[in-house]
Amino acid sequence: MFFSPLISKSDSVSAIMLKVLLALLPGIVLYVWYFGPAILVSITLASLTALGTEALMLKLRDRPIMPFLKDNSALLTAWLLALSIPPLAPWWMVVVGTAFAIAIAKHLYGGLGNNMFNPAMVGYAVLIISFPAQMTHWIAPHGMVISELTFPQQLDFIFHDVLPDSDTLDALTMATPLDTLKTHLHLDQPMRQILDMPIYGRLAGHGSEMVALGFLLGGLYLLASRIISWHIPAAFLGTLFVLAGIFHLADPAHYAGPLFHWFAGASMLGAFFILTDPVSSPTTNKGRLIYAAGAGLLTYLIRVFGGFPDGVAFATLLMNICVPLIVLYTQPKVFGKKGSQP
Amino acid sequence: MEISGICHDRNNMRPAVPVGNDNMRKLYHFHGGIHPPSNKTQSTRATIARAPLPAKLVIPLHQHAGETAKPVARVGERVLKGQLIGMPDGVVSSAVHASTSGTITAIDMQLIAHPSGLPNLCATLIPDGKEEWAPRKTIDYRDHSPAGLQHLLRMAGVVGLGGAAFPSDLKLSLDKHKITTLVLNGAECEPYITCDDMLMRERAAEIVQGAEMLRFMLDAEEVLIGIEDNKPEAIASMRAAVAAGGHQRMEVIAVPTVYPGGGAKQLIRVLTGIEVAAGVRSTDMGVQCFNVATAYTIHRAFAHGEPLLSRIVTITGNVMHPRNYEVLIGTPIAELVALGVALPDTDSYIMGGPMMGFPLPSVQVPLVKATNCIIASSKKIFPPPPPVMPCIRCTRCADVCPADLQPQDLFWFAQSREFGRAQAFNLFDCIECGACSYVCPSHIPLVQYYRFAKSEIHAREHDKQLADKARVRHDYREQRIEREKQEKADKLAAREKAAQAARLADAQPLTPQQQAEQAELETSRAHIRELAQSAVEHADEGTTK
Ligand code: SF4
Ligand code: SF4
């Protein structure tokens, strides 16, 4: 027996997720270009862990394994998490973070479609709270520090925590632009002088700003192919822009400008890939605007006044909690009840 | 948001058929909609043909919304073409006629074309091949009162031919509201179906005259004929008919092709900007909508004295010769299929379009007034849907919902059986168009869940009504007992009696007739539930095996 409609658009969850993965590629390519191939190691590691955990959880929950493994959603969680943590983080951190994201944040909440929180951001939050030191192993971009690790040396460090004798960790890694800014502002250095440091590049950080540009490019592709709607990126980036603009205009010596906030940290990744996760974001357009504006506000506050290096992850998680309420209060008017009669 | 009509100058000698809106009429927009492949050209290459007289006709007495018509012919009786064989019974009902002359050989329960798959009362008619007409009385509608004309339509068995088969006379009874606009629906938005398209191409003048009759009965000011712009031939032919007939304030308007733009509410919205909410009658808002084929039938009824005996049906899909046929009501679908010559891999037949149609329980069921299209189906044309995945809240469904609903929430409530919440989230505004299911990347049979939830809610409301009735009766009885208690001196004896009566009342709260009613309801409900359930289970199979 079959039921109408008998025809359907040839679209599937797995195709949608695949397109999102593809949209991450420009950013990843630029990442490799500026920071070397270590990120590919964490992406691979996270992917394998995600698929393994997914399969295990499906088995434990007595669900069909293949259709869900093929839906690409676990891979997407893995990639987003890998892109949010330092590429030189030890291998077990990637594994722990990813496994936690998939097993706890996704499957214990009911699996695909039921998770209240963005799994990748839950994984990130667990890692930054549990292992704050390792979460600072950000590689310096090419040409920024005197010594750089070769790929085999990077692997050695990721998997065995071994560095070449001549090197120290401090010489190889660098605080992120957001972090550096915070530290130097604490030392009462003027903003101008800080931003003139070579790591800041043109917008918000040598190398990292290009990666952000790559994510922006992928995000535009997602918009163009109607995988995501404009509401979340626009409201998030808009809020960030306005807030940063106001503070910057009021006190340029202490507050970085809007473009810095757009291209620093995980802004672009968050705007187009993290906040737009359909499962953990609101289903109404008005709700999406509120949700993303809230996330923009929180991101700014955490970055500027909070204790964590970046704010996107916690802003996302905090706004995830509000989603049911936001959706409830932003129900659109149904046909004939809009009062828009001519 | 409004979309302005495309302007084409009628005097401009364009080689192409003019499509668009001569008057620069402002068209309105409705939310959502989809663009499925239309698959209409296959069946519009040939003109409408008349299907040959079949060896046997099975004419259901319940082809319309409302009560089954009462059989008024006897078994063994010779009837003439157009002779009344089913008398309208009740306010919402319509007449049924012999589609040709011949002998009634049975009046019994037969399988009919209905999604429930339940049998219904039918008259079997063996044609004598003479096509001998019962006396026909043509009238000039202008000599009659609207009420008189309404009665004529009821007795001519005229019902909406767009699919719902609602008795047309009832849509013409207005109490106090002034009708400004009569909308004629020639949109025909469902894929594959072309019966209205061909009717408009070939019999435009009669449709337009039928529209004039409808305008007269409704006392409407203007007539707007909406046709989707993928039917340029129909638009041209209807425009020519309006011009040739000198009809004033009657306009043929090309509307954008989008499914479900042919839904009455959607078309009214596009043409007039008015949104008719669920549960509101469009006449309350000064507009009424009829299908073009219904207008044609009304013209036949008044100008030729012919009751509704035949209709145009598209046979298409997995057939060698897709085409439109004029077919007598009661013709077994198998006869139509034979005309189209179904290909060998055909595995079932759909009545209606691929969006809202349903599979026929058997190809032997008779064609009814609501049959607009038969699609031969095969795995190639309609491949079985991929396994169902969980909802990922992507809201593609909400983006296309013409009723501005949140289908993903309704699905969630229906699945978790929170019917109250489903209702609070406007479940009953859903027109079951299937646009949401069409786009769902998780391939969830969403509409099945909505049908299931609706049937459950209806059933519960009915139960509640019955319980209320029983309670009222019980309370009444209690009161009477109380009164008797006062009146009678022997209190003890009275109380004894009262207790006994109350016990009886508890044991038998329903009259036998109500019990029968409820039993019948239970059967049909069980069946609907089974259908919905099997869809839901079918859906679950993908995720649990
Ligand atoms: S389209 Fe399907 S998966 Fe997407 S929100 Fe609607 S029901 Fe859920
Ligand atoms: S079937 Fe109902 S919920 Fe789905 S799109 Fe149509 S009106 Fe909306």
PDB file of C-alpha atoms in Angstrom, chain A residues 203-321:
ATOM      1  CA  LEU A 203      41.280  42.198   9.208  1.00  0.00           C
ATOM      2  CA  ALA A 204      41.527  40.050  12.261  1.00  0.00           C
ATOM      3  CA  GLY A 205      44.494  37.758  12.153  1.00  0.00           C
ATOM      4  CA  HIS A 206      47.010  36.636   9.605  1.00  0.00           C
ATOM      5  CA  GLY A 207      45.815  33.361   8.116  1.00  0.00           C
ATOM      6  CA  SER A 208      42.790  32.940  10.337  1.00  0.00           C
ATOM      7  CA  GLU A 209      41.018  35.802   8.612  1.00  0.00           C
ATOM      8  CA  MET A 210      41.489  34.001   5.312  1.00  0.00           C
ATOM      9  CA  VAL A 211      40.050  30.824   6.774  1.00  0.00           C
ATOM     10  CA  ALA A 212      37.071  32.850   7.983  1.00  0.00           C
ATOM     11  CA  LEU A 213      36.736  34.209   4.469  1.00  0.00           C
ATOM     12  CA  GLY A 214      36.683  30.626   3.223  1.00  0.00           C
ATOM     13  CA  PHE A 215      33.837  29.817   5.582  1.00  0.00           C
ATOM     14  CA  LEU A 216      32.003  32.926   4.446  1.00  0.00           C
ATOM     15  CA  LEU A 217      32.360  31.707   0.877  1.00  0.00           C
ATOM     16  CA  GLY A 218      30.984  28.272   1.807  1.00  0.00           C
ATOM     17  CA  GLY A 219      28.182  29.973   3.727  1.00  0.00           C
ATOM     18  CA  LEU A 220      27.190  31.973   0.686  1.00  0.00           C
ATOM     19  CA  TYR A 221      27.018  28.734  -1.252  1.00  0.00           C
ATOM     20  CA  LEU A 222      24.677  27.316   1.403  1.00  0.00           C
ATOM     21  CA  LEU A 223      22.507  30.402   1.104  1.00  0.00           C
ATOM     22  CA  ALA A 224      22.488  30.232  -2.670  1.00  0.00           C
ATOM     23  CA  SER A 225      21.534  26.574  -2.692  1.00  0.00           C
ATOM     24  CA  ARG A 226      18.822  27.258  -0.104  1.00  0.00           C
ATOM     25  CA  ILE A 227      20.232  24.836   2.426  1.00  0.00           C
ATOM     26  CA  ILE A 228      20.044  27.596   4.999  1.00  0.00           C
ATOM     27  CA  SER A 229      17.964  30.760   5.065  1.00  0.00           C
ATOM     28  CA  TRP A 230      19.442  34.212   5.478  1.00  0.00           C
ATOM     29  CA  HIS A 231      17.867  34.874   8.851  1.00  0.00           C
ATOM     30  CA  ILE A 232      20.451  33.344  11.164  1.00  0.00           C
ATOM     31  CA  PRO A 233      23.676  34.541   9.511  1.00  0.00           C
ATOM     32  CA  ALA A 234      22.241  38.002   8.939  1.00  0.00           C
ATOM     33  CA  ALA A 235      20.957  38.460  12.472  1.00  0.00           C
ATOM     34  CA  PHE A 236      24.101  37.028  14.050  1.00  0.00           C
ATOM     35  CA  LEU A 237      26.614  38.978  11.989  1.00  0.00           C
ATOM     36  CA  GLY A 238      24.391  42.038  12.067  1.00  0.00           C
ATOM     37  CA  THR A 239      24.184  42.070  15.853  1.00  0.00           C
ATOM     38  CA  LEU A 240      27.892  41.465  16.187  1.00  0.00           C
ATOM     39  CA  PHE A 241      28.591  44.280  13.751  1.00  0.00           C
ATOM     40  CA  VAL A 242      26.327  46.785  15.446  1.00  0.00           C
ATOM     41  CA  LEU A 243      27.549  45.998  18.963  1.00  0.00           C
ATOM     42  CA  ALA A 244      31.210  46.038  18.023  1.00  0.00           C
ATOM     43  CA  GLY A 245      30.576  49.209  16.041  1.00  0.00           C
ATOM     44  CA  ILE A 246      28.960  51.013  18.955  1.00  0.00           C
ATOM     45  CA  PHE A 247      31.662  50.073  21.441  1.00  0.00           C
ATOM     46  CA  HIS A 248      34.402  50.796  18.957  1.00  0.00           C
ATOM     47  CA  LEU A 249      33.030  54.234  18.130  1.00  0.00           C
ATOM     48  CA  ALA A 250      32.610  55.063  21.778  1.00  0.00           C
ATOM     49  CA  ASP A 251      36.077  53.957  22.800  1.00  0.00           C
ATOM     50  CA  PRO A 252      38.358  52.927  19.941  1.00  0.00           C
ATOM     51  CA  ALA A 253      41.311  52.496  22.252  1.00  0.00           C
ATOM     52  CA  HIS A 254      39.724  49.602  24.087  1.00  0.00           C
ATOM     53  CA  TYR A 255      37.305  47.978  21.704  1.00  0.00           C
ATOM     54  CA  ALA A 256      38.092  46.344  18.386  1.00  0.00           C
ATOM     55  CA  GLY A 257      35.977  47.240  15.371  1.00  0.00           C
ATOM     56  CA  PRO A 258      33.171  45.257  13.739  1.00  0.00           C
ATOM     57  CA  LEU A 259      35.254  43.737  10.972  1.00  0.00           C
ATOM     58  CA  PHE A 260      37.666  42.361  13.528  1.00  0.00           C
ATOM     59  CA  HIS A 261      34.818  40.593  15.285  1.00  0.00           C
ATOM     60  CA  TRP A 262      33.452  39.275  12.026  1.00  0.00           C
ATOM     61  CA  PHE A 263      36.663  37.658  10.944  1.00  0.00           C
ATOM     62  CA  ALA A 264      38.138  36.694  14.302  1.00  0.00           C
ATOM     63  CA  GLY A 265      37.489  33.419  16.050  1.00  0.00           C
ATOM     64  CA  ALA A 266      34.539  31.293  15.005  1.00  0.00           C
ATOM     65  CA  SER A 267      32.213  34.098  13.867  1.00  0.00           C
ATOM     66  CA  MET A 268      31.864  32.954  10.271  1.00  0.00           C
ATOM     67  CA  LEU A 269      31.827  29.292  11.152  1.00  0.00           C
ATOM     68  CA  GLY A 270      29.162  30.032  13.737  1.00  0.00           C
ATOM     69  CA  ALA A 271      27.055  32.252  11.515  1.00  0.00           C
ATOM     70  CA  PHE A 272      26.789  29.837   8.621  1.00  0.00           C
ATOM     71  CA  PHE A 273      27.523  26.374   9.971  1.00  0.00           C
ATOM     72  CA  ILE A 274      26.971  26.140  13.721  1.00  0.00           C
ATOM     73  CA  LEU A 275      24.028  28.354  14.580  1.00  0.00           C
ATOM     74  CA  THR A 276      22.243  27.204  11.442  1.00  0.00           C
ATOM     75  CA  ASP A 277      22.111  23.579  12.572  1.00  0.00           C
ATOM     76  CA  PRO A 278      18.407  22.964  11.888  1.00  0.00           C
ATOM     77  CA  VAL A 279      17.878  20.554  14.745  1.00  0.00           C
ATOM     78  CA  SER A 280      19.001  22.840  17.542  1.00  0.00           C
ATOM     79  CA  SER A 281      17.811  26.161  16.117  1.00  0.00           C
ATOM     80  CA  PRO A 282      14.291  27.634  15.906  1.00  0.00           C
ATOM     81  CA  THR A 283      11.897  26.607  13.166  1.00  0.00           C
ATOM     82  CA  THR A 284      10.240  29.962  12.629  1.00  0.00           C
ATOM     83  CA  ASN A 285      11.867  32.805  10.723  1.00  0.00           C
ATOM     84  CA  LYS A 286      11.108  35.359  13.385  1.00  0.00           C
ATOM     85  CA  GLY A 287      12.478  32.934  15.938  1.00  0.00           C
ATOM     86  CA  ARG A 288      15.648  32.538  13.920  1.00  0.00           C
ATOM     87  CA  LEU A 289      16.221  36.277  13.975  1.00  0.00           C
ATOM     88  CA  ILE A 290      15.785  36.430  17.749  1.00  0.00           C
ATOM     89  CA  TYR A 291      17.927  33.368  18.326  1.00  0.00           C
ATOM     90  CA  ALA A 292      20.791  34.548  16.173  1.00  0.00           C
ATOM     91  CA  ALA A 293      20.656  38.110  17.473  1.00  0.00           C
ATOM     92  CA  GLY A 294      20.836  36.680  20.996  1.00  0.00           C
ATOM     93  CA  ALA A 295      23.801  34.560  20.002  1.00  0.00           C
ATOM     94  CA  GLY A 296      25.506  37.603  18.506  1.00  0.00           C
ATOM     95  CA  LEU A 297      24.989  39.559  21.690  1.00  0.00           C
ATOM     96  CA  LEU A 298      26.264  36.754  23.907  1.00  0.00           C
ATOM     97  CA  THR A 299      29.255  36.108  21.664  1.00  0.00           C
ATOM     98  CA  TYR A 300      30.266  39.727  21.917  1.00  0.00           C
ATOM     99  CA  LEU A 301      29.786  39.884  25.658  1.00  0.00           C
ATOM    100  CA  ILE A 302      31.729  36.681  26.290  1.00  0.00           C
ATOM    101  CA  ARG A 303      34.536  37.760  24.015  1.00  0.00           C
ATOM    102  CA  VAL A 304      34.896  41.219  25.434  1.00  0.00           C
ATOM    103  CA  PHE A 305      33.917  40.822  29.060  1.00  0.00           C
ATOM    104  CA  GLY A 306      34.037  37.072  29.710  1.00  0.00           C
ATOM    105  CA  GLY A 307      36.785  34.695  30.616  1.00  0.00           C
ATOM    106  CA  PHE A 308      36.774  32.423  27.573  1.00  0.00           C
ATOM    107  CA  PRO A 309      38.842  33.079  24.470  1.00  0.00           C
ATOM    108  CA  ASP A 310      35.853  32.936  22.106  1.00  0.00           C
ATOM    109  CA  GLY A 311      32.140  33.223  22.722  1.00  0.00           C
ATOM    110  CA  VAL A 312      30.475  31.469  19.791  1.00  0.00           C
ATOM    111  CA  ALA A 313      30.255  28.030  21.380  1.00  0.00           C
ATOM    112  CA  PHE A 314      28.758  29.149  24.677  1.00  0.00           C
ATOM    113  CA  ALA A 315      26.514  31.669  22.992  1.00  0.00           C
ATOM    114  CA  THR A 316      25.196  28.849  20.809  1.00  0.00           C
ATOM    115  CA  LEU A 317      24.593  26.540  23.726  1.00  0.00           C
ATOM    116  CA  LEU A 318      22.882  29.238  25.776  1.00  0.00           C
ATOM    117  CA  MET A 319      20.611  30.140  22.901  1.00  0.00           C
ATOM    118  CA  ASN A 320      19.891  26.442  22.266  1.00  0.00           C
ATOM    119  CA  ILE A 321      18.201  26.372  25.658  1.00  0.00           C
TER     120      ILE A 321
END
